[in-house]
Coordinates of C-alpha atoms and ligand atoms in Angstrom, one line a residue:
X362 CA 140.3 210.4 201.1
X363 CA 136.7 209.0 201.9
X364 CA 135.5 206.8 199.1
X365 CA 134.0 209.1 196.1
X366 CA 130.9 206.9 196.0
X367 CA 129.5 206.8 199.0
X368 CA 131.7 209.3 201.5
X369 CA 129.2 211.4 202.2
X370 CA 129.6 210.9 205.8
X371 CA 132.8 209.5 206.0
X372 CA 135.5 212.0 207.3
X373 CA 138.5 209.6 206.3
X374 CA 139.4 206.5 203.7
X375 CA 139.2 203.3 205.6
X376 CA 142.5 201.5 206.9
X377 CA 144.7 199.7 204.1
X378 CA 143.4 196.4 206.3
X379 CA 139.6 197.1 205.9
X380 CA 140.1 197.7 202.0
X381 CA 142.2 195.0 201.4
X382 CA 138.9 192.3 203.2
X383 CA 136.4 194.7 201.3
X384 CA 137.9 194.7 198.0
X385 CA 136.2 192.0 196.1
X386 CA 137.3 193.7 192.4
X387 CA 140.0 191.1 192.3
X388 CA 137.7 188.7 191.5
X389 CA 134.7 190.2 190.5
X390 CA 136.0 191.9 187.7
X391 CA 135.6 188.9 185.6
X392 CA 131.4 190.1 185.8
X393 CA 132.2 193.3 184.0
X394 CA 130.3 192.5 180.6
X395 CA 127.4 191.2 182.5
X396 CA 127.4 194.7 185.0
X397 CA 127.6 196.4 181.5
X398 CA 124.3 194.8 179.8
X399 CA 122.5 195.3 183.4
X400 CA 123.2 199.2 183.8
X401 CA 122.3 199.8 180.1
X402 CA 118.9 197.6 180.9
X403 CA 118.6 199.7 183.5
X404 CA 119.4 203.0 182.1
X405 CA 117.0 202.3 179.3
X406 CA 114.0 201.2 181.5
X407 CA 114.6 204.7 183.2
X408 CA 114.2 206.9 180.5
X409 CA 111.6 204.8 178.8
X410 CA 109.5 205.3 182.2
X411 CA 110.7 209.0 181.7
X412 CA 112.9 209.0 185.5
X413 CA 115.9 210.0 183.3
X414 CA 115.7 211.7 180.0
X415 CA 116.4 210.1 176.4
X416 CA 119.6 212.0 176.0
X417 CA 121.0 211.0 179.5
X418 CA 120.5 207.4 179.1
X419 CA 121.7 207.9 175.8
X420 CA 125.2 208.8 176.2
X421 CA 125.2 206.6 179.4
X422 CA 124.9 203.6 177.3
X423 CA 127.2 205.4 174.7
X424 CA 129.6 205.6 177.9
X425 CA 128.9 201.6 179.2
X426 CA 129.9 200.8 175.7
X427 CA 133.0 202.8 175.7
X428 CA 134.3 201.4 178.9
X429 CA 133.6 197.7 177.7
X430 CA 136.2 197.8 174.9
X431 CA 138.3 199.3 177.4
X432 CA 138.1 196.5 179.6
X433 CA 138.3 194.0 177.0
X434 CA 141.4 196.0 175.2
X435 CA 143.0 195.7 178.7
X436 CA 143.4 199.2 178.9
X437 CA 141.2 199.5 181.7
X438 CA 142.4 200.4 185.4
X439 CA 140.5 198.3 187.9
X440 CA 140.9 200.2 191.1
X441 CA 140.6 198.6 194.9
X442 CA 140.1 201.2 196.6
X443 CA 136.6 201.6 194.3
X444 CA 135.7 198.0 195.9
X445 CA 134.0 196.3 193.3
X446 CA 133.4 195.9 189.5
X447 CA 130.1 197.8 190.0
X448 CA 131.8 201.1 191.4
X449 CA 134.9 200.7 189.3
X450 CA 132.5 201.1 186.1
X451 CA 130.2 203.6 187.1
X452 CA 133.5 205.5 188.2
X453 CA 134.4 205.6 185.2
X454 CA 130.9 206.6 183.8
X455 CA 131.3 209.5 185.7
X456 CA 134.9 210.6 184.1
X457 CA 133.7 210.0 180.7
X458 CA 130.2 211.8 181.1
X459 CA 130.3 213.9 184.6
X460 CA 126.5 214.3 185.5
X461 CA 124.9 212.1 183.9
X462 CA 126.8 209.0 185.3
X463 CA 125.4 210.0 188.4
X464 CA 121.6 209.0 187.6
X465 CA 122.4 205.4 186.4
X466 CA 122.2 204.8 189.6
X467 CA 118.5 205.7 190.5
X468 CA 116.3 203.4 191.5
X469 CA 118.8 200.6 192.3
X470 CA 121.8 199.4 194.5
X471 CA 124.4 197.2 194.2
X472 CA 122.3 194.9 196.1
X473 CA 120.2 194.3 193.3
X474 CA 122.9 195.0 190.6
X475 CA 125.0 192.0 191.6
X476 CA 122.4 189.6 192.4
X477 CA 121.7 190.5 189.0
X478 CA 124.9 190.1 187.3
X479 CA 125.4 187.1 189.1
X480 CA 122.5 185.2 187.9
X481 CA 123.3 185.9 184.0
X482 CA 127.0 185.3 184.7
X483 CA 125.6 181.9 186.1
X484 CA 123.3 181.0 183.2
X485 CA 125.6 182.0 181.0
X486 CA 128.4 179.4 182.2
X487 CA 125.9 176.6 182.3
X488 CA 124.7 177.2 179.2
X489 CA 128.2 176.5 178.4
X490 CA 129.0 173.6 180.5
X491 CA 125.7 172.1 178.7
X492 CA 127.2 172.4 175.3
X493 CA 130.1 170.9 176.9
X494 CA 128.6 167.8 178.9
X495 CA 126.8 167.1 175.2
X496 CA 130.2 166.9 173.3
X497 CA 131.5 164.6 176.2
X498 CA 128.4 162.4 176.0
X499 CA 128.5 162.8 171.9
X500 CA 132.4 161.1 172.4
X501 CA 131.4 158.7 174.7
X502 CA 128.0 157.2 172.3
X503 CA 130.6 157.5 169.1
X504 CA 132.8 155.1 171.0
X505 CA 130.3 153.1 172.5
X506 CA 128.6 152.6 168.7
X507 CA 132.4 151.5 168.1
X508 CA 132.6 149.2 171.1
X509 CA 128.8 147.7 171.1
X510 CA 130.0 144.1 170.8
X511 CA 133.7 144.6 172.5
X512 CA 132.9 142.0 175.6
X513 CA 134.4 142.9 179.3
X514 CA 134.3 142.2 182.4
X515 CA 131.8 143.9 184.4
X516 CA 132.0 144.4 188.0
X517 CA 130.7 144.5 191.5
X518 CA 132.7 145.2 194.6
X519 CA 135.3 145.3 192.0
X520 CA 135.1 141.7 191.1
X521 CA 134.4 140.2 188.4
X522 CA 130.7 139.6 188.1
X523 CA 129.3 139.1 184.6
X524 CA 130.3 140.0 181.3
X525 CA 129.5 143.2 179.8
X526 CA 130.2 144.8 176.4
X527 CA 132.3 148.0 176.8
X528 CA 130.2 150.0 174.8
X529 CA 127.1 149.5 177.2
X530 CA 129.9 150.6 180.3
X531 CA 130.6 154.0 177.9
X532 CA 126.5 154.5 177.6
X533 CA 126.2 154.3 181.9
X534 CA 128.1 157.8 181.5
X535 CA 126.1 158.8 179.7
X536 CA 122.8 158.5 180.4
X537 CA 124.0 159.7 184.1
X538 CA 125.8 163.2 182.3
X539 CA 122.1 163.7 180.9
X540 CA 120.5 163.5 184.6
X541 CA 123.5 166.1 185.3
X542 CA 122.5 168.5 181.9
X543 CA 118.9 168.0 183.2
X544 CA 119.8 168.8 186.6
X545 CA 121.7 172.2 185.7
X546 CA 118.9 173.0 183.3
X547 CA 116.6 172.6 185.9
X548 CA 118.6 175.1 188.3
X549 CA 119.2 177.6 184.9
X550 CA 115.2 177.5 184.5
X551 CA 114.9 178.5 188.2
X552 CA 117.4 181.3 188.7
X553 CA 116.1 183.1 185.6
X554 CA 114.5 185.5 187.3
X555 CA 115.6 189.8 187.4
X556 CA 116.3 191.2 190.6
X557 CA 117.2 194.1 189.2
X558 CA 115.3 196.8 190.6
X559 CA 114.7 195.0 194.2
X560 CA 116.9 198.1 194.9
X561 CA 118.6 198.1 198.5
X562 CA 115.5 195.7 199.9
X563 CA 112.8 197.2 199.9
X564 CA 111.9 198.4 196.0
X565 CA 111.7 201.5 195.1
X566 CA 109.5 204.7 195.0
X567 CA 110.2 205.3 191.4
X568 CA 107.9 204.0 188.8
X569 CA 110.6 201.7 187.1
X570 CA 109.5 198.5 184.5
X571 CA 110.4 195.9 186.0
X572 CA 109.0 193.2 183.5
X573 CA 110.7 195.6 181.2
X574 CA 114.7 195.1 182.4
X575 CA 113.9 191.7 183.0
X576 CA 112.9 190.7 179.2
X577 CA 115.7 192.5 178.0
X578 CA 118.3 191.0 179.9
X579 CA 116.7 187.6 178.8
X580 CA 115.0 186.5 182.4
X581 CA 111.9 184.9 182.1
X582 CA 110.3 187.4 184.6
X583 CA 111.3 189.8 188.1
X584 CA 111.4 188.1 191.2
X585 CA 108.5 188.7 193.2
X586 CA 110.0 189.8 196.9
X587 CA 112.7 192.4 197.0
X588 CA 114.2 191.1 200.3
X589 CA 114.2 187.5 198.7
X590 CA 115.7 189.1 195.9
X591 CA 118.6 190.5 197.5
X592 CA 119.5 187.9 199.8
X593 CA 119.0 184.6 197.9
X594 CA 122.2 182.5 196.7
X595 CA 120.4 179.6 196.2
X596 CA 120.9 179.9 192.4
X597 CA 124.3 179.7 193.2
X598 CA 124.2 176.5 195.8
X599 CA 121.6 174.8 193.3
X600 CA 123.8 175.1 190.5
X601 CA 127.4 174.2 192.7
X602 CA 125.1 171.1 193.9
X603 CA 124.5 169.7 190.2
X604 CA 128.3 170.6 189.5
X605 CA 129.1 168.6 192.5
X606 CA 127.0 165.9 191.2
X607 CA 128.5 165.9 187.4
X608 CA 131.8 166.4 188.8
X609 CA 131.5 162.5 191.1
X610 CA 130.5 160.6 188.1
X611 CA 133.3 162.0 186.1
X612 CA 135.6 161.0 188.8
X613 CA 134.1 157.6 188.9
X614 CA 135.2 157.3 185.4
X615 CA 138.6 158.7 185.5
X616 CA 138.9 156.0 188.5
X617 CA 137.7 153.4 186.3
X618 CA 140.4 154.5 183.8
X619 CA 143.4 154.8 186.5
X620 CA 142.9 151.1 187.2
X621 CA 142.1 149.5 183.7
X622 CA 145.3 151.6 182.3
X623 CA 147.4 150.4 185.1
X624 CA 149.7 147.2 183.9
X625 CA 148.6 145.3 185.9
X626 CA 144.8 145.3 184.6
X627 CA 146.1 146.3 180.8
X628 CA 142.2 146.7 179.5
X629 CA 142.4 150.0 178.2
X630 CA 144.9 152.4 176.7
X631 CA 145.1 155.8 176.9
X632 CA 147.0 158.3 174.2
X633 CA 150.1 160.1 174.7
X634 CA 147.6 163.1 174.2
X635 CA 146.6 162.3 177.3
X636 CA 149.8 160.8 179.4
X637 CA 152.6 161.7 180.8
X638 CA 155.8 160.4 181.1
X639 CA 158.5 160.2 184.1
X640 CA 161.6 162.0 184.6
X641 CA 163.0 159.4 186.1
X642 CA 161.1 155.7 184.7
X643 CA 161.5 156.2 181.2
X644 CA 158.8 153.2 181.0
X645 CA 156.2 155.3 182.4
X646 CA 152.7 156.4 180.6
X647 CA 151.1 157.9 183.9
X648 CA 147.6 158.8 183.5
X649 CA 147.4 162.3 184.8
X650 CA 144.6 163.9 183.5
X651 CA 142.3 160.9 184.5
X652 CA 144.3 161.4 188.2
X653 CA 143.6 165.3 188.0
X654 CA 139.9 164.9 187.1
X655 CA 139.0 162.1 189.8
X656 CA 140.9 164.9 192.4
X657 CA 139.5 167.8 191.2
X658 CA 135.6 167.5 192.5
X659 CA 137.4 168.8 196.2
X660 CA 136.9 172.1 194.7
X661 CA 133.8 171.6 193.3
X662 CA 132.4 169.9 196.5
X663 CA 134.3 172.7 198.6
X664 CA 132.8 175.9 197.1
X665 CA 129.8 174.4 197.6
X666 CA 129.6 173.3 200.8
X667 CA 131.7 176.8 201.4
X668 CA 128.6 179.0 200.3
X669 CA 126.1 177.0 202.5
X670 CA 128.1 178.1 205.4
X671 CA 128.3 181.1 204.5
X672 CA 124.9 181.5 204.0
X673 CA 123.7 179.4 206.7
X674 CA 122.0 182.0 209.8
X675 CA 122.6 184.9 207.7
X676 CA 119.5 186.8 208.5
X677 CA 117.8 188.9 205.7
X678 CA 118.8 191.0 203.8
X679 CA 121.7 191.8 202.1
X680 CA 125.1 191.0 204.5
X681 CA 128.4 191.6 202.3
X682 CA 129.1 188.1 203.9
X683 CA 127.7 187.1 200.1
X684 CA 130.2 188.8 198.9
X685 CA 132.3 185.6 199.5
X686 CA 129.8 183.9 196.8
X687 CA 131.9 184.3 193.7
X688 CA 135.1 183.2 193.9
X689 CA 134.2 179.5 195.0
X690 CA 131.7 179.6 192.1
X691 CA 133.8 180.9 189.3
X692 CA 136.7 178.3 190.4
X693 CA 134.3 175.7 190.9
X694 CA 132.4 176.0 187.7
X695 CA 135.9 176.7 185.6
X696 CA 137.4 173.5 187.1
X697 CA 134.2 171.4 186.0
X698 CA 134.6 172.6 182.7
X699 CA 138.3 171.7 182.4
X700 CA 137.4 168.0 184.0
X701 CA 134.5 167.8 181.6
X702 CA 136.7 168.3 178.2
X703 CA 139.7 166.5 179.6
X704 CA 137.4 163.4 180.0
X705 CA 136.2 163.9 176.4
X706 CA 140.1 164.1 175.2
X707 CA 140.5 161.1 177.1
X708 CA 137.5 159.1 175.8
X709 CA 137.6 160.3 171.8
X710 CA 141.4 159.0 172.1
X711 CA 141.0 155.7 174.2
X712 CA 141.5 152.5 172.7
X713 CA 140.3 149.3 175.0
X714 CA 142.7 145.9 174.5
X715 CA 139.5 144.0 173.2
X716 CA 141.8 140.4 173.5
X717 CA 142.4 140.7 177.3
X718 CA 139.0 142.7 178.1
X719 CA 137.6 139.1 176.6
X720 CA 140.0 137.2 178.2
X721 CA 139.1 138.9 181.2
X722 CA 135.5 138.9 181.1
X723 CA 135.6 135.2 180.8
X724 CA 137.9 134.6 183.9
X725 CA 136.5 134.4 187.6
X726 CA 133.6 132.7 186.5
X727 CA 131.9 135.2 184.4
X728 CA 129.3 133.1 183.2
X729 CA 127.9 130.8 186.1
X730 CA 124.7 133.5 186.1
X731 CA 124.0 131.8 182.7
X732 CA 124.8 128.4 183.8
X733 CA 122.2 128.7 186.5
X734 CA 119.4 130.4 184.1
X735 CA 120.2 127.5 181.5
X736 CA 118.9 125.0 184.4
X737 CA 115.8 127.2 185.1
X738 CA 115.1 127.4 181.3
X739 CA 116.2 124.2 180.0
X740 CA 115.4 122.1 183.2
X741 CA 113.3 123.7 184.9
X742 CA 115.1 124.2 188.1
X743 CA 113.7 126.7 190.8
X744 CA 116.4 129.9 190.5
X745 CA 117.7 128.8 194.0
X746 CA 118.3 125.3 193.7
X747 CA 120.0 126.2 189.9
X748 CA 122.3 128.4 192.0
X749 CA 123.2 125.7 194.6
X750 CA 123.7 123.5 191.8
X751 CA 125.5 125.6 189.6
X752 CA 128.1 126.9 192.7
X753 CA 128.8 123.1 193.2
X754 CA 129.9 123.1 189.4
X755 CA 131.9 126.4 190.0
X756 CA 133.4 124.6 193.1
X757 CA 134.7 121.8 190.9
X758 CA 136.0 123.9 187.7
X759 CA 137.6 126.3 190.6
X760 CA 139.4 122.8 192.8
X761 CA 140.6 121.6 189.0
X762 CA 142.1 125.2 188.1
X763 CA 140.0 125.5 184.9
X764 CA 137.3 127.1 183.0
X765 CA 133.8 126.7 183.4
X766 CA 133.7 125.1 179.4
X767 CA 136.6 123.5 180.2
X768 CA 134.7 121.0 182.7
X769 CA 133.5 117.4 181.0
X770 CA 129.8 116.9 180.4
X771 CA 130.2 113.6 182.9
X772 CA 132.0 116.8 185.2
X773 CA 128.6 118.6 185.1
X774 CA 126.3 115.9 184.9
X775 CA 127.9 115.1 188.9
X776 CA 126.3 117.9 190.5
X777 CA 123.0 117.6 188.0
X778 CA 122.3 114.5 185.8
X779 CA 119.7 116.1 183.6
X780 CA 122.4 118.5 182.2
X781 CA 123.1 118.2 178.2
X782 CA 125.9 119.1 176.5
X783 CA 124.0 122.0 175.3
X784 CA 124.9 124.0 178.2
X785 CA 127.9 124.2 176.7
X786 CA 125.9 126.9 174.2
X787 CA 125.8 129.4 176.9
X788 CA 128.9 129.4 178.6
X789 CA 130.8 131.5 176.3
X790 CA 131.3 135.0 177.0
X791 CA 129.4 136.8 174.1
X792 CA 126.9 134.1 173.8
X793 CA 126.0 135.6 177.5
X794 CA 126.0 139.2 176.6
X795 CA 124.4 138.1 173.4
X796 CA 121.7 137.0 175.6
X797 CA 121.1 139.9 177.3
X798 CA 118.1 141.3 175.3
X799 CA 116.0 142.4 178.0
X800 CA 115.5 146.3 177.8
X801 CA 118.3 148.1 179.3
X802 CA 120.3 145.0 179.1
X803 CA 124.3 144.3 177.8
X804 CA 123.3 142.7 174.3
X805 CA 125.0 144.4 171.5
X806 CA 121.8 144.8 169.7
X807 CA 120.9 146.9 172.5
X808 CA 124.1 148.6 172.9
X809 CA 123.7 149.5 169.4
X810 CA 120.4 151.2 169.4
X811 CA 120.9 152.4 172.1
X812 CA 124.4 154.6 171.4
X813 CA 122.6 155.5 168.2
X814 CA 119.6 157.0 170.3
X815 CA 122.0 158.8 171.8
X816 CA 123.7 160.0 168.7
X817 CA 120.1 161.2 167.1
X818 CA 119.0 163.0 170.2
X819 CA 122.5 165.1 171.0
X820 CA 122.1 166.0 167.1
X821 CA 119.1 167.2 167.7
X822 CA 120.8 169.8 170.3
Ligands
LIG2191 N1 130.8 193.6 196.0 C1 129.5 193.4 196.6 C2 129.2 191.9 196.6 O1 129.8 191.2 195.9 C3 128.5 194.1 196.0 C4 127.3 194.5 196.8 C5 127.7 195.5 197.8 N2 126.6 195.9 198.6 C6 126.7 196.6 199.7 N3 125.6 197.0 200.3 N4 127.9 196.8 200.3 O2 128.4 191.4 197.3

């Protein structure tokens, strides 16, 4: 049997091959409320223009509405040989009503329908993922409140450079997770426009509203150029781009967390909420999720770079190769979602060892940066020379196996005579962060306002 919705012309059904690489309803079923609010926008706009009467549009939307608790009761039968959730519904349209199903469809296609239902399914998951990203960056300002004045090592090239306060480590995330929010608000503000009613490509001949389907389905306005309406997925890309983006910082972390968990760093430890155990090493806390989350971005990364392919050359308009736009995007967007509460688990649950994350910031010769701004200060050295000087002192604490405080004044006083013994004064580990007071900087003070800047501006919403 030729297809019921378009067969017109067909004399036979296609080959069980062709329907099983056209089908796209195993995946695109999941847009079925969003295809439900766009035909009865639609529907409305028609009768309101007066292309279909009150009473047809009426029971139409009396008949969307009926099959939307179907599908959401399960009792629904999603059929592949109907293609799509678009046919599938208004299939069903027309076995619930008979005629009047049949002019829904005026003055559209499913060109337009599922760039349409596309879009709102997209600005509906990031407004969730925004909600989301907030409670993460809400967990990590609580504990970085907490944590203002817990000292650690910081690092570059993973060595230990100068000492930091964990709290202003946990604020870095966040402050980059609100580029990411501001980046996927940016993309929602873009794709809010309707193509509904862009028809096939080319508009339509019937005096449909537009402005009129677009308010209702909460777009900001109709896109201005059929063809560009009908053919353009970068809404999609865009918005896979900043998930890409959200998606490396968060593995970042969860890298940060595999090493400072491991034994043989001990700085940080993660719950049993948030471990696992081996069957075999019965000594074993492994941290998965942090493992999962730092892996995951591949998909992330991979439907996007997927959908540029695909819709790299593709000439305009519409070419069902966009049908291969969804199911990168829904897995994609679902997996940064999971990553995204999975790091919050982690973070509200995490408890750093604050004796060795000291111990540790004060090793490797944390504190010759304020050793060599104590001779600019205090003696007035030229920053280059007080470096020289100071590595010589690092070169001597480092031959005699000891701390930088643990060197004599007469010890320090070799490789500069003017030195006092109030250098001592700056040496320590949290009189260093203490000191960091420029804007932006480590200092506790800072940490503090700044975590509770945080806190008073996620309230806000
Ligand atoms: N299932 C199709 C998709 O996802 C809907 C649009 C089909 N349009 C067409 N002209 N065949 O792209």
């Amino acid at each position: 049997m030729s297809n019921k919705m378009w067969g017109g012309r067909f004399e036979t059904g296609p080959d069980a091959i062709m329907e099983e690489i056209n089908a796209s309803i195993g995946f695109d079923q999941r847009l079925y409320a969003q295809d439900i609010a766009g035909s009865k926008a639609h529907a409305a706009m028609l009768a309101a223009q007066g292309i279909i009467t009150a009473s047809d549009a009426e029971k139409i939307a009396e008949g969307l509405d009926t099959i939307l608790s179907e599908i959401e009761a399960g009792s629904f039968t999603f059929q592949r040989s109907l293609e799509d959730i678009h046919m599938n519904v208004e299939s069903r349209l027309a076995t619930l009503l008979g005629a009047p199903a049949g002019r829904l469809h005026t003055a559209r296609s499913r060109n337009d329908q599922v760039a349409t239902d596309f879009r709102l399914y997209v600005r509906d998951t990031v407004d969730t993922l925004d909600t989301q990203i907030a409670d993460l960056q809400q967990a990590l300002s609580e504990k970085a409140l907490e944590h203002a004045g817990t000292v650690m090592p910081g690092f570059t090239h993973l060595q230990t450079a100068q000492p930091v306060t964990f709290g202003h480590h946990l604020l870095a995330y966040v402050e980059m997770l609100g580029r990411d929010r501001g980046r996927l608000r940016d993309a929602r503000a873009r794709l809010n426009e309707c193509p509904l009613g862009a028809a096939a490509l080319a508009g339509t001949s019937f005096p449909i509203d537009r402005f009129a389907t677009a308010l209702s389905l909460g777009f900001d306005r109709p896109t201005a150029n059929s063809l560009d309406s009908v053919s353009d997925r970068d809404f999609v890309l865009e918005t896979l781009a900043a998930a890409s983006i959200c998606a490396m910082h968060l593995t970042r972390f969860a890298e940060e967390i595999v090493i400072w968990t491991s034994p043989l760093v001990g700085l940080l430890k993660l719950s049993d909420r948030f471990t696992t155990g081996s069957s075999i090493m019965p000594q074993k806390r492994n941290p998965d999720a942090a493992e999962l989350v730092r892996a995951k971005i591949g998909r992330i990364a991979g439907a996007f770079s997927g959908l540029l392919m695909v819709m790299k050359g593709l000439p305009l308009a519409y070419a069902k190769d966009m049908q291969e736009d969804k199911e990168g995007a829904f897995d994609a967007l679902g997996t940064l979602s999971l990553m995204v509460a999975a790091t919050a688990g982690m973070v509200r649950d995490m408890v750093p060892d604050e004796a060795k994350m000291k111990a540790a910031a004060g090793s490797g010769y944390s504190t010759a940066t304020d050793l060599a701004d104590w001779l600019v200060r205090v003696l007035g050295l030229p920053f280059r020379e007080a470096h020289h000087v100071t590595g010589r002192i690092v070169a001597l604490a480092s031959g005699k196996g000891v701390a930088l405080h643990k060197l004599s004044l007469e010890e320090m006083q070799s490789a500069e005579p003017r030195i006092t013994a109030e250098v001592f004064g700056v040496l320590s580990v949290s009189k260093s962060v203490a000191s960091r007071v420029s804007y932006g900087g480590t200092a506790p003070k800072n940490v503090r306002a700044q975590a509770k800047r945080w806190l008073k501006r996620l309230a806000k919403g």
